[in-house]
Short mmCIF file of C-alpha atoms in Angstrom, two decimals:
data_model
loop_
_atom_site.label_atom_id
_atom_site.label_comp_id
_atom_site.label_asym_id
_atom_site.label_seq_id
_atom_site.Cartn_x
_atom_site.Cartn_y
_atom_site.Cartn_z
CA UNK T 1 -22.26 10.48 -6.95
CA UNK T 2 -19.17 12.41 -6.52
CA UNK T 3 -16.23 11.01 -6.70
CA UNK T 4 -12.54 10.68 -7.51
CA UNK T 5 -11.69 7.73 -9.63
CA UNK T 6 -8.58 6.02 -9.83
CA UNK T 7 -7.51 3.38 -12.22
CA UNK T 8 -5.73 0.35 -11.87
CA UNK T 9 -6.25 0.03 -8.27
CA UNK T 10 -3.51 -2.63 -8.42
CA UNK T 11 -0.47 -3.19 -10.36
CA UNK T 12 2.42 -5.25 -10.16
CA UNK T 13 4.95 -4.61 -12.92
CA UNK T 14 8.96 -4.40 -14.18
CA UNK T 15 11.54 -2.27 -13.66
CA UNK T 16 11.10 -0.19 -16.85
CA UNK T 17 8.05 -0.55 -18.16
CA UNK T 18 6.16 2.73 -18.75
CA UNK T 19 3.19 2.64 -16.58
CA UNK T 20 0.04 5.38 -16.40
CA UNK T 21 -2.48 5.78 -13.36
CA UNK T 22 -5.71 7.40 -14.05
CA UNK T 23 -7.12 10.15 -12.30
CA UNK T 24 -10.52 11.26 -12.44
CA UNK T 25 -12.95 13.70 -10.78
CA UNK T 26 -16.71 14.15 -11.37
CA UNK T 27 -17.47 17.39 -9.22
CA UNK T 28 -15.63 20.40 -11.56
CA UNK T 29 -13.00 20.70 -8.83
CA UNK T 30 -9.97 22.71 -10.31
CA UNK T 31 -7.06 21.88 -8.28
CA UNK T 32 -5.88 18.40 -8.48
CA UNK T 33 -2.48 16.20 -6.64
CA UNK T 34 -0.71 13.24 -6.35
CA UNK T 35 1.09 11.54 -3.18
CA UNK T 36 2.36 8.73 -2.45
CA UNK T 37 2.07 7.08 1.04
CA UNK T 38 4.87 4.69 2.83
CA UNK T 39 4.89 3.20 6.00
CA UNK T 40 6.35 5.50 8.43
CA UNK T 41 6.68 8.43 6.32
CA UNK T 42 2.72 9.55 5.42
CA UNK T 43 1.59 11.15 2.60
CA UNK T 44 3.73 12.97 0.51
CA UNK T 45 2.67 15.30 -2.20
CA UNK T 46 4.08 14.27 -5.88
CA UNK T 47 2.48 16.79 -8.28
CA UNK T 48 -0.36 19.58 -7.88
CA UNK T 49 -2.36 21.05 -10.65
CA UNK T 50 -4.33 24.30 -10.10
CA UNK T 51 -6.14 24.22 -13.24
CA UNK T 52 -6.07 22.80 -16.65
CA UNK T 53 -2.37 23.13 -18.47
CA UNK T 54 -1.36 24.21 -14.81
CA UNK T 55 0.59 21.86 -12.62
CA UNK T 56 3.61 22.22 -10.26
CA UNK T 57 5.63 19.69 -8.04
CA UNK T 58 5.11 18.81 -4.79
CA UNK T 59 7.78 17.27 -2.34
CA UNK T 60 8.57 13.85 -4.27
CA UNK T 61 8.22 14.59 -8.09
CA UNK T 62 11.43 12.88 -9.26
CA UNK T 63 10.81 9.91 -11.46
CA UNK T 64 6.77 10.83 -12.27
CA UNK T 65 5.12 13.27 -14.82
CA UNK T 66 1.49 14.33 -14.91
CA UNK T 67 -0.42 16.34 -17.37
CA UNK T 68 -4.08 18.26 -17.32
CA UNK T 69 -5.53 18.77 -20.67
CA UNK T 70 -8.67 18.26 -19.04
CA UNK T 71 -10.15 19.97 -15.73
CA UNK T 72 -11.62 16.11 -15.27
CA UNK T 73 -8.72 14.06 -15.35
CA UNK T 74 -5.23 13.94 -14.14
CA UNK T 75 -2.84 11.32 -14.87
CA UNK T 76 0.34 10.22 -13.15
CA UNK T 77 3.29 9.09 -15.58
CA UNK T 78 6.21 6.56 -14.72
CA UNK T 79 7.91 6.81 -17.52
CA UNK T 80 10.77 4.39 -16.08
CA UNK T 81 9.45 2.58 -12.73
CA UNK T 82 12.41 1.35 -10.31
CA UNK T 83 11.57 -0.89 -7.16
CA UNK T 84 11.78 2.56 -4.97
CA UNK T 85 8.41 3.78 -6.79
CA UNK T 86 6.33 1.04 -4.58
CA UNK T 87 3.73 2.45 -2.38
CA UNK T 88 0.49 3.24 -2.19
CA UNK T 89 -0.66 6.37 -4.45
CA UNK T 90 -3.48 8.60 -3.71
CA UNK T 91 -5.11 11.13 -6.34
CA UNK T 92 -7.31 14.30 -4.54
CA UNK T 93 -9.49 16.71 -5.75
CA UNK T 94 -10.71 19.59 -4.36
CA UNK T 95 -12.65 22.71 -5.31
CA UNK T 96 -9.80 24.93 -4.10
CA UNK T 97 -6.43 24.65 -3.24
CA UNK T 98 -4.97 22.60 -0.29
CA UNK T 99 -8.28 22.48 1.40
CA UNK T 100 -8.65 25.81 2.02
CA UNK T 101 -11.69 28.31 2.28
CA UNK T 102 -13.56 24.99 3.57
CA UNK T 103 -13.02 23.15 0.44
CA UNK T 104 -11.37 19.69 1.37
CA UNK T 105 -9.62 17.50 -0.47
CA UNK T 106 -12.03 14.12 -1.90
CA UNK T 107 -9.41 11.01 -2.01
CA UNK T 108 -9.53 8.44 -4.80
CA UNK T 109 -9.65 4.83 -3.70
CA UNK T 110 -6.21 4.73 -3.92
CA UNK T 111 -3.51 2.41 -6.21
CA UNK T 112 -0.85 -0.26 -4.96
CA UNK T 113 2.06 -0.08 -7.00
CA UNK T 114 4.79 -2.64 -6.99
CA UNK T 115 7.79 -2.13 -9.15
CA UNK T 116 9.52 -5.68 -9.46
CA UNK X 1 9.76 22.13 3.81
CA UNK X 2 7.09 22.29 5.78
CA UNK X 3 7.37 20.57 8.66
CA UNK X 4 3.99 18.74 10.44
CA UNK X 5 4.72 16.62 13.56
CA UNK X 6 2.29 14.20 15.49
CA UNK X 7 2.38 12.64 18.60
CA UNK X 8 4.26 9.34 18.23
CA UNK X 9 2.05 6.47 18.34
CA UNK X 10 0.75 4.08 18.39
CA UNK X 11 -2.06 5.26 21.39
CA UNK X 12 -3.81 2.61 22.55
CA UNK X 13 -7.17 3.76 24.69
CA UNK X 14 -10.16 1.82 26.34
CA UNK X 15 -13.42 1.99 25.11
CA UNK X 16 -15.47 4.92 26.68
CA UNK X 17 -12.05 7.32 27.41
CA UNK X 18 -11.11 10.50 25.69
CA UNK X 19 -8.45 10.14 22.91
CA UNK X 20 -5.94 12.67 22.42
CA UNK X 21 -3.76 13.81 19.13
CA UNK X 22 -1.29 16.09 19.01
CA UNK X 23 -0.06 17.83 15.80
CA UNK X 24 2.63 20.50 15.55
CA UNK X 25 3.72 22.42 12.37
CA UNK X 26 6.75 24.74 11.71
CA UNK X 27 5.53 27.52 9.39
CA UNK X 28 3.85 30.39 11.46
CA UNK X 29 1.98 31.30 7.88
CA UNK X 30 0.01 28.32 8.20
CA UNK X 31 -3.97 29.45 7.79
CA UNK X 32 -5.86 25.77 7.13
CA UNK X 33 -5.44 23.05 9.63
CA UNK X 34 -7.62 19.68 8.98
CA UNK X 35 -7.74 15.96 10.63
CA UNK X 36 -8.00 13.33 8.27
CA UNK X 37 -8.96 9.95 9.51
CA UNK X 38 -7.46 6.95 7.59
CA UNK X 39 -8.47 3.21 7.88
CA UNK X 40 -6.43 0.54 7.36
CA UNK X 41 -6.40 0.22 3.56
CA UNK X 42 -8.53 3.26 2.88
CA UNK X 43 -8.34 6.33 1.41
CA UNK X 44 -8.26 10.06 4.51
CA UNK X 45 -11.27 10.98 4.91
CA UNK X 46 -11.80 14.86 6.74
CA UNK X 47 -13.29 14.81 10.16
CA UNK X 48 -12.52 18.44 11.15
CA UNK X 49 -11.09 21.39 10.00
CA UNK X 50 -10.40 24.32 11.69
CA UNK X 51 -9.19 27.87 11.01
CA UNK X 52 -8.90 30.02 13.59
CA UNK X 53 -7.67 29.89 17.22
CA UNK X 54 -9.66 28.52 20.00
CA UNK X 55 -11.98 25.15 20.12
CA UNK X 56 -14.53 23.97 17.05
CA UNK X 57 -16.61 20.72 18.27
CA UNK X 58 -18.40 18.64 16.17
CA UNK X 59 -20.17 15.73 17.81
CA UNK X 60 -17.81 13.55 19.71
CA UNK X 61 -14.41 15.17 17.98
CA UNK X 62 -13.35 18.53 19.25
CA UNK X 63 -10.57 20.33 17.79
CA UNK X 64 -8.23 22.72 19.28
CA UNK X 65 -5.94 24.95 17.35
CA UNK X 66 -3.87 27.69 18.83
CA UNK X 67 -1.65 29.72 16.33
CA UNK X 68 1.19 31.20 18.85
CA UNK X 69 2.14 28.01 20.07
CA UNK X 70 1.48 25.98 16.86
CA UNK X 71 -0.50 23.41 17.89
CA UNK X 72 -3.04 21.63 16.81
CA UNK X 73 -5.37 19.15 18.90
CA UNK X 74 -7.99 16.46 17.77
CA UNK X 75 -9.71 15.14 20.81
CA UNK X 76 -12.02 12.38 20.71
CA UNK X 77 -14.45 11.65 23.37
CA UNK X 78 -16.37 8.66 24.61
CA UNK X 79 -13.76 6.72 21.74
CA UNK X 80 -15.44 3.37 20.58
CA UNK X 81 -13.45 0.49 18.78
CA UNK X 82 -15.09 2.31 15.66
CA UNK X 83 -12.27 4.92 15.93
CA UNK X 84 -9.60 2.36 15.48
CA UNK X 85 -7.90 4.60 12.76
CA UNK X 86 -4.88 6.30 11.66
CA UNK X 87 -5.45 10.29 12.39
CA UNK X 88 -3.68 12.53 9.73
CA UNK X 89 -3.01 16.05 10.72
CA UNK X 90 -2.54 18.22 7.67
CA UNK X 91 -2.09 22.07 7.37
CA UNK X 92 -1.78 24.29 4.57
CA UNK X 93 -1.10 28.27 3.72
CA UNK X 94 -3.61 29.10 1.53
CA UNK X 95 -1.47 31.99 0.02
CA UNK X 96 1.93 32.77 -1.47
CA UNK X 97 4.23 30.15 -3.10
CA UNK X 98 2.95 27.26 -1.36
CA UNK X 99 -0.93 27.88 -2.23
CA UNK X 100 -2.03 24.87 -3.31
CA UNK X 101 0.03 22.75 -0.88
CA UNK X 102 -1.64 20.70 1.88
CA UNK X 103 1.32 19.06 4.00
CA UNK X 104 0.55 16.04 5.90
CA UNK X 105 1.68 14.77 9.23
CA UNK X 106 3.13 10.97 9.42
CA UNK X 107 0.02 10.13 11.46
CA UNK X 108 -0.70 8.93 14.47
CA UNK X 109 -2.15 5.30 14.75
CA UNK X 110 -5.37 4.97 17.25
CA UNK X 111 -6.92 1.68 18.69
CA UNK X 112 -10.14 1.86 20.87
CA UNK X 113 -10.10 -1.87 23.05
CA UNK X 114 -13.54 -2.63 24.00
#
């Protein structure tokens, strides 16, 4: 089945403590992103990758890393959560980028962060 | 920043009656233009896309993009309480320094009464 994976889908944790979401997509796709999503302001792009070793930032990327070593996976980084980094995060794949050429974006489940 | 503005919700229509989203967006070079349909809890999932001007209808959902006036329409007919959803409208360039970016709308929240 293809999918987009996403691990933990919840996580409550300290101010501080290093955290790492998984990303993970089964279908080959090469372009890969992170957003976040808060009430009242939508979804809101963190980082993009267009291919392995390739990745760029997207509207929100202060506070967050990512990395592609793989084509598969794409994690997302906190290297020091604060409160503000609670929301709702959402990894996509897709075979090309931003949905384009009739290629649209597959959502993970999605993970609830809360940053205590 | 690209801007993508939707109709403020949240619209509220009876079972049966045509539903109607509005989505605007500010960059003319704008080529990809998608609905996303979001239930409470749940990750988008695309309903339509559309790329050029004009009307593209698939089952109950038509959409309605026109490029000069930067607009894009989801309507929904005959809407059932199944619709009950948060409608994303998201565009992208596909070119230049922003390929690769899809830029969502803040969404518009729909409820279907029966």
């Amino acid at each position: 089945e293809a999918q987009v994976t996403q691990n933990p889908r919840y996580l409550i944790t300290v101010t501080g403590k290093k955290l790492t979401v998984t990303c993970s997509q089964n279908m080959n796709h090469e372009y890969m992103s992170w957003y976040r999503q808060d009430p009242g302001l939508g979804l809101r792009q963190i980082y993009y990758s267009m291919n392995v070793e390739v990745t760029d930032k997207g509207d929100v990327p202060e506070g967050y890393k990512v990395s592609r070593k793989e084509k598969r996976n794409f994690p997302l980084i906190l290297e020091s959560p604060s409160p503000n980094q609670t929301s709702l995060y959402f990894c996509a794949s897709s075979l090309s980028p931003g949905g384009g050429s009739n290629q649209p974006q597959h959502f993970g489940d999605g993970t609830r962060l809360s940053i205590l | 920043q690209k801007e993508v503005e939707q109709n403020s919700g949240p619209l509220s229509v009876p079972e049966g009656a045509i539903a109607s989203l509005n989505c605007t967006y500010s960059d003319r070079g704008s080529q990809s233009f998608f609905w996303y349909r979001q239930y409470s809890g749940k990750s988008p999932e695309l309903i339509m896309s559309i790329y050029s001007n004009g009307d593209k209808e698939d089952g109950r959902f038509t959409a309605q993009l026109n490029k000069a006036s930067q607009y894009v329409s989801l309507l929904i007919r005959d809407s059932q309480p199944s619709d009950s959803a948060t409608y994303l409208c998201a565009v992208n360039t596909d070119r230049g320094s922003t390929l690769g970016r899809l830029y969502f709308g803040r969404g518009t929240q729909l409820t279907v009464w029966p």
